[in-house]
């Protein structure tokens, strides 16, 4: 049974000559598993899913499932601003073997709270498997408000939310009001520790692409009650978290992996390579952490 908890990685999708770099992707996944990550999250924002066609999407999920099977679960991203298309992508992921679906709030349309409720209710009914909501108002221009999340938590297969509103007040309201067993996880590396301190159950991390073992250890230290260690890791990781957002995600994290020799420095338009000035700043952080 899928449980939404632990240190999870919003993994990048490596490309080479405009196509999925399958060899590099498999190596990245193995590195995540060896680093102690609890769940893999392919085809999200960090994975550049918005620019994938159906075949690329299916192949990416298939590789993730193949590498993770019997080791860790796969929470596949399936989100767009068209409810019918979300269901189409989600069913592809489920057929490929994904354990659960993560779906970002519809962007651009700016639906009402009732529209958001109906969107997720419709997806949940159509797919049957565990569904995780994803709230990131900075990207979508719409905030899934706590009362809407609380309503959605009553639907059997809606099991949690990736919260990236930046509001601990909103997180508190959800945790207090949602049904028992509904999980709230951090969608923002900066807030993992604060969110866990008020009842969050983990993180879907960007930084874990670069340092899976440190992100995993921070989570483990907290649940083991080693709060001093968890706090020390929070501060150790802080500069890296900042560096991962000096340009639009996933440009910095993918550039970091390229500098580490793990992927090609290749993106799909409209994303592009990092500016030289920001790349130099990124190199300083990576060198300070002993990563390059």
Coordinates of C-alpha atoms in Angstrom, one line a residue:
X1 CA 0.0 0.0 0.0
X2 CA 1.3 3.4 -1.0
X3 CA 2.2 5.8 1.9
X4 CA 2.9 9.4 1.4
X5 CA 5.9 9.9 3.7
X6 CA 9.7 10.1 3.7
X7 CA 12.3 11.8 1.6
X8 CA 11.2 11.8 -2.0
X9 CA 12.9 13.1 -5.1
X10 CA 11.4 15.2 -7.8
X11 CA 13.8 13.7 -10.3
X12 CA 15.1 15.5 -13.4
X13 CA 14.7 14.1 -16.9
X14 CA 18.0 13.9 -18.7
X15 CA 18.0 14.6 -22.4
X16 CA 20.6 14.0 -25.1
X17 CA 20.3 15.3 -28.6
X18 CA 16.7 16.2 -27.9
X19 CA 15.7 12.8 -26.7
X20 CA 15.4 11.0 -23.3
X21 CA 18.8 9.9 -22.2
X22 CA 17.8 6.5 -20.9
X23 CA 21.3 5.4 -19.7
X24 CA 21.8 8.6 -17.7
X25 CA 18.2 8.4 -16.3
X26 CA 18.8 4.9 -15.0
X27 CA 22.0 5.9 -13.4
X28 CA 20.3 8.8 -11.7
X29 CA 17.6 6.6 -10.3
X30 CA 20.1 4.0 -9.0
X31 CA 22.0 6.9 -7.3
X32 CA 18.8 8.0 -5.6
X33 CA 18.0 4.5 -4.3
X34 CA 21.5 4.0 -3.0
X35 CA 21.3 7.4 -1.3
X36 CA 18.4 6.3 0.8
X37 CA 15.5 8.1 -0.9
X38 CA 12.1 6.7 0.0
X39 CA 10.1 7.4 -3.2
X40 CA 10.8 8.6 -6.7
X41 CA 8.7 11.3 -8.3
X42 CA 9.2 11.4 -12.1
X43 CA 7.5 13.7 -14.7
X44 CA 6.8 16.6 -12.4
X45 CA 7.9 20.2 -12.9
X46 CA 11.5 19.3 -12.1
X47 CA 11.2 16.6 -14.8
X48 CA 10.1 19.0 -17.5
X49 CA 6.9 17.0 -18.0
X50 CA 5.1 20.0 -19.5
X51 CA 7.2 19.6 -22.7
X52 CA 6.9 15.9 -23.0
X53 CA 4.8 14.1 -25.6
X54 CA 2.8 11.0 -24.6
X55 CA 5.5 8.6 -25.8
X56 CA 8.3 10.3 -23.9
X57 CA 6.1 10.4 -20.8
X58 CA 5.2 6.7 -21.0
X59 CA 8.9 5.7 -21.5
X60 CA 10.1 7.9 -18.7
X61 CA 7.6 6.4 -16.2
X62 CA 8.4 2.9 -17.5
X63 CA 12.1 3.3 -16.8
X64 CA 11.4 4.7 -13.4
X65 CA 9.1 1.8 -12.5
X66 CA 11.6 -0.7 -13.9
X67 CA 14.5 0.7 -11.8
X68 CA 12.4 1.2 -8.6
X69 CA 10.3 -2.0 -8.7
X70 CA 10.6 -3.9 -5.4
X71 CA 12.8 -1.1 -3.9
X72 CA 10.9 2.1 -3.6
X73 CA 7.5 3.3 -4.9
X74 CA 7.0 5.6 -7.9
X75 CA 4.7 8.6 -7.5
X76 CA 4.2 9.8 -11.1
X77 CA 3.4 13.4 -12.0
X78 CA 0.3 13.9 -14.2
X79 CA -0.9 17.4 -14.2
X80 CA -2.1 20.0 -16.7
X81 CA -5.0 22.5 -16.9
X82 CA -7.3 20.1 -18.7
X83 CA -9.0 17.6 -16.5
X84 CA -9.5 15.1 -19.3
X85 CA -5.8 15.2 -20.3
X86 CA -4.7 14.7 -16.7
X87 CA -6.7 11.5 -16.6
X88 CA -5.2 10.4 -19.9
X89 CA -1.7 10.9 -18.7
X90 CA -2.5 9.4 -15.3
X91 CA -3.8 6.2 -16.9
X92 CA -0.7 5.9 -19.0
X93 CA 1.4 6.2 -15.8
X94 CA -0.7 3.6 -14.0
X95 CA -0.5 1.2 -17.0
X96 CA 3.3 1.6 -16.9
X97 CA 3.3 0.6 -13.2
X98 CA 3.2 3.8 -11.2
X99 CA 2.1 3.3 -7.6
X100 CA 0.3 6.7 -7.3
X101 CA -0.3 10.0 -9.1
X102 CA 0.8 13.5 -8.2
X103 CA -1.3 16.2 -9.9
X104 CA -0.6 19.9 -9.8
X105 CA -3.4 22.4 -9.6
X106 CA -4.6 23.6 -13.0
X107 CA -2.7 26.6 -14.1
X108 CA -3.7 29.5 -16.3
X109 CA -7.4 28.8 -16.2
X110 CA -7.6 30.1 -12.6
X111 CA -10.5 27.8 -11.6
X112 CA -12.7 28.6 -8.5
X113 CA -12.4 26.5 -5.4
X114 CA -15.4 24.5 -6.5
X115 CA -13.7 24.0 -9.9
X116 CA -10.6 22.7 -8.1
X117 CA -12.7 20.4 -6.0
X118 CA -14.5 19.0 -9.1
X119 CA -11.3 18.7 -11.0
X120 CA -9.6 16.5 -8.4
X121 CA -12.8 14.6 -7.6
X122 CA -13.2 13.7 -11.3
X123 CA -9.5 12.5 -11.5
X124 CA -9.8 10.4 -8.3
X125 CA -12.9 8.7 -9.5
X126 CA -11.3 8.0 -12.9
X127 CA -8.0 6.5 -11.8
X128 CA -8.7 4.5 -8.6
X129 CA -5.1 4.6 -7.4
X130 CA -3.8 6.9 -4.7
X131 CA -3.9 10.6 -5.8
X132 CA -1.7 13.3 -4.3
X133 CA -2.7 17.0 -4.7
X134 CA 0.0 19.5 -5.5
X135 CA -0.4 23.1 -4.5
X136 CA 2.1 25.6 -5.8
X137 CA 0.5 29.0 -6.3
X138 CA 3.7 30.6 -7.4
X139 CA 3.5 28.6 -10.6
X140 CA -0.2 28.1 -11.1
X141 CA -1.7 31.4 -10.0
X142 CA -4.3 29.6 -7.9
X143 CA -4.2 28.5 -4.3
X144 CA -6.0 25.3 -3.2
X145 CA -7.3 26.7 0.0
X146 CA -7.4 24.6 3.2
X147 CA -11.1 24.1 3.2
X148 CA -11.0 22.7 -0.3
X149 CA -8.2 20.4 0.7
X150 CA -10.1 19.3 3.7
X151 CA -13.1 18.5 1.6
X152 CA -11.0 16.6 -0.9
X153 CA -9.4 14.6 2.0
X154 CA -12.7 12.8 2.5
X155 CA -12.4 11.1 -0.9
X156 CA -11.0 7.7 -0.3
X157 CA -8.1 7.6 -2.7
X158 CA -6.9 11.2 -2.2
X159 CA -4.2 10.5 0.3
X160 CA -2.3 13.7 0.7
X161 CA -1.0 17.0 -0.6
X162 CA 2.4 18.4 -1.7
X163 CA 2.2 21.8 -0.2
X164 CA 4.3 24.6 -1.7
X165 CA 2.3 27.7 -0.8
X166 CA 5.0 28.7 1.6
X167 CA 2.5 29.2 4.4
X168 CA 2.9 27.3 7.6
X169 CA -0.5 28.7 8.6
X170 CA -2.1 27.0 5.7
X171 CA -0.3 23.8 6.4
X172 CA -1.5 23.9 10.0
X173 CA -5.1 24.4 8.9
X174 CA -4.9 21.4 6.6
X175 CA -3.3 19.1 9.2
X176 CA -5.8 20.1 11.8
X177 CA -8.9 19.8 9.5
X178 CA -8.2 16.9 7.2
X179 CA -9.3 13.3 7.9
X180 CA -7.0 11.0 9.8
X181 CA -4.3 9.5 7.7
X182 CA -4.2 12.4 5.2
X183 CA -0.6 13.3 4.6
X184 CA 0.9 16.8 4.1
X185 CA 4.4 16.9 2.6
X186 CA 6.7 19.8 1.8
X187 CA 7.1 20.9 -1.8
X188 CA 9.7 23.4 -0.7
X189 CA 13.1 22.2 0.5
X190 CA 13.5 25.3 2.7
X191 CA 10.4 24.3 4.8
X192 CA 10.9 20.6 5.2
X193 CA 12.0 20.8 8.8
X194 CA 9.5 23.4 9.9
X195 CA 6.6 21.5 8.2
X196 CA 7.6 18.2 9.8
X197 CA 7.7 19.9 13.2
X198 CA 4.0 20.7 12.9
X199 CA 3.0 17.3 11.5
X200 CA 4.2 17.1 7.9
X201 CA 5.3 13.7 6.8
X202 CA 8.2 14.4 4.5
X203 CA 9.3 16.2 1.4
X204 CA 9.3 16.0 -2.4
X205 CA 12.7 17.5 -2.9
X206 CA 14.6 19.2 -5.7
X207 CA 17.9 19.3 -3.8
X208 CA 17.8 15.5 -3.4
X209 CA 18.7 15.2 -7.1
X210 CA 22.2 16.5 -6.1
X211 CA 22.6 15.2 -2.5
X212 CA 20.1 12.4 -1.9
X213 CA 21.9 11.0 1.1
X214 CA 21.7 14.3 3.0
X215 CA 18.1 14.9 2.2
X216 CA 17.2 11.4 3.2
X217 CA 19.3 11.7 6.4
X218 CA 17.5 14.9 7.4
X219 CA 14.2 13.1 7.3
X220 CA 15.5 10.0 9.0
X221 CA 17.1 12.1 11.8
X222 CA 13.9 13.9 12.5
X223 CA 11.7 10.7 12.7
X224 CA 14.3 9.1 14.9
X225 CA 14.1 12.0 17.3
X226 CA 17.6 13.3 16.5
X227 CA 16.4 16.9 16.2
X228 CA 19.8 18.5 16.6
X229 CA 21.1 16.5 13.7
X230 CA 18.1 17.3 11.6
X231 CA 18.5 21.0 12.4
X232 CA 22.2 20.9 11.5
X233 CA 21.4 19.3 8.2
X234 CA 18.8 22.0 7.5
X235 CA 21.4 24.7 7.9
X236 CA 24.0 22.7 5.9
X237 CA 21.6 22.3 3.0
X238 CA 20.3 25.9 3.1
X239 CA 22.8 27.4 0.6
X240 CA 22.2 24.5 -1.8
X241 CA 18.4 25.0 -1.5
X242 CA 18.9 28.7 -2.4
X243 CA 21.1 27.9 -5.3
X244 CA 18.5 25.5 -6.8
X245 CA 16.3 28.5 -7.4
X246 CA 18.6 31.2 -8.6
X247 CA 16.9 30.6 -11.9
X248 CA 13.7 28.8 -12.8
X249 CA 13.6 25.2 -11.6
X250 CA 14.9 22.8 -13.0
X251 CA 17.6 24.9 -14.7
X252 CA 19.9 25.1 -11.6
X253 CA 19.5 21.5 -10.5
X254 CA 20.0 20.1 -14.0
X255 CA 23.0 22.4 -14.5
X256 CA 24.4 21.1 -11.1
X257 CA 24.1 17.5 -12.3
X258 CA 25.8 18.4 -15.5
X259 CA 28.7 20.0 -13.7
X260 CA 28.9 16.8 -11.6
X261 CA 29.2 14.8 -14.8
X262 CA 25.9 13.0 -14.4
X263 CA 23.7 14.4 -17.2
X264 CA 24.0 16.6 -20.3
X265 CA 23.4 20.3 -19.9
X266 CA 20.3 20.1 -22.1
X267 CA 16.8 21.4 -21.7
X268 CA 13.6 21.6 -23.7
X269 CA 12.4 25.0 -24.8
X270 CA 11.1 27.3 -23.5
X271 CA 13.7 26.4 -20.8
X272 CA 17.3 27.0 -21.7
X273 CA 20.8 27.0 -20.3
X274 CA 21.6 29.1 -17.3
X275 CA 23.2 32.5 -17.6
X276 CA 27.0 32.6 -17.2
X277 CA 26.8 34.9 -14.2
X278 CA 24.4 32.6 -12.3
X279 CA 26.4 29.5 -13.3
X280 CA 29.4 30.9 -11.6
X281 CA 27.4 31.5 -8.5
X282 CA 26.1 27.9 -8.6
X283 CA 29.7 26.6 -9.0
X284 CA 30.7 28.4 -5.8
X285 CA 28.0 26.7 -3.9
X286 CA 28.7 23.2 -5.3
X287 CA 32.5 23.7 -4.6
X288 CA 31.7 24.7 -1.1
X289 CA 29.8 21.5 -0.6
X290 CA 32.5 19.4 -2.1
X291 CA 30.3 18.3 -5.0
X292 CA 32.6 19.5 -7.9

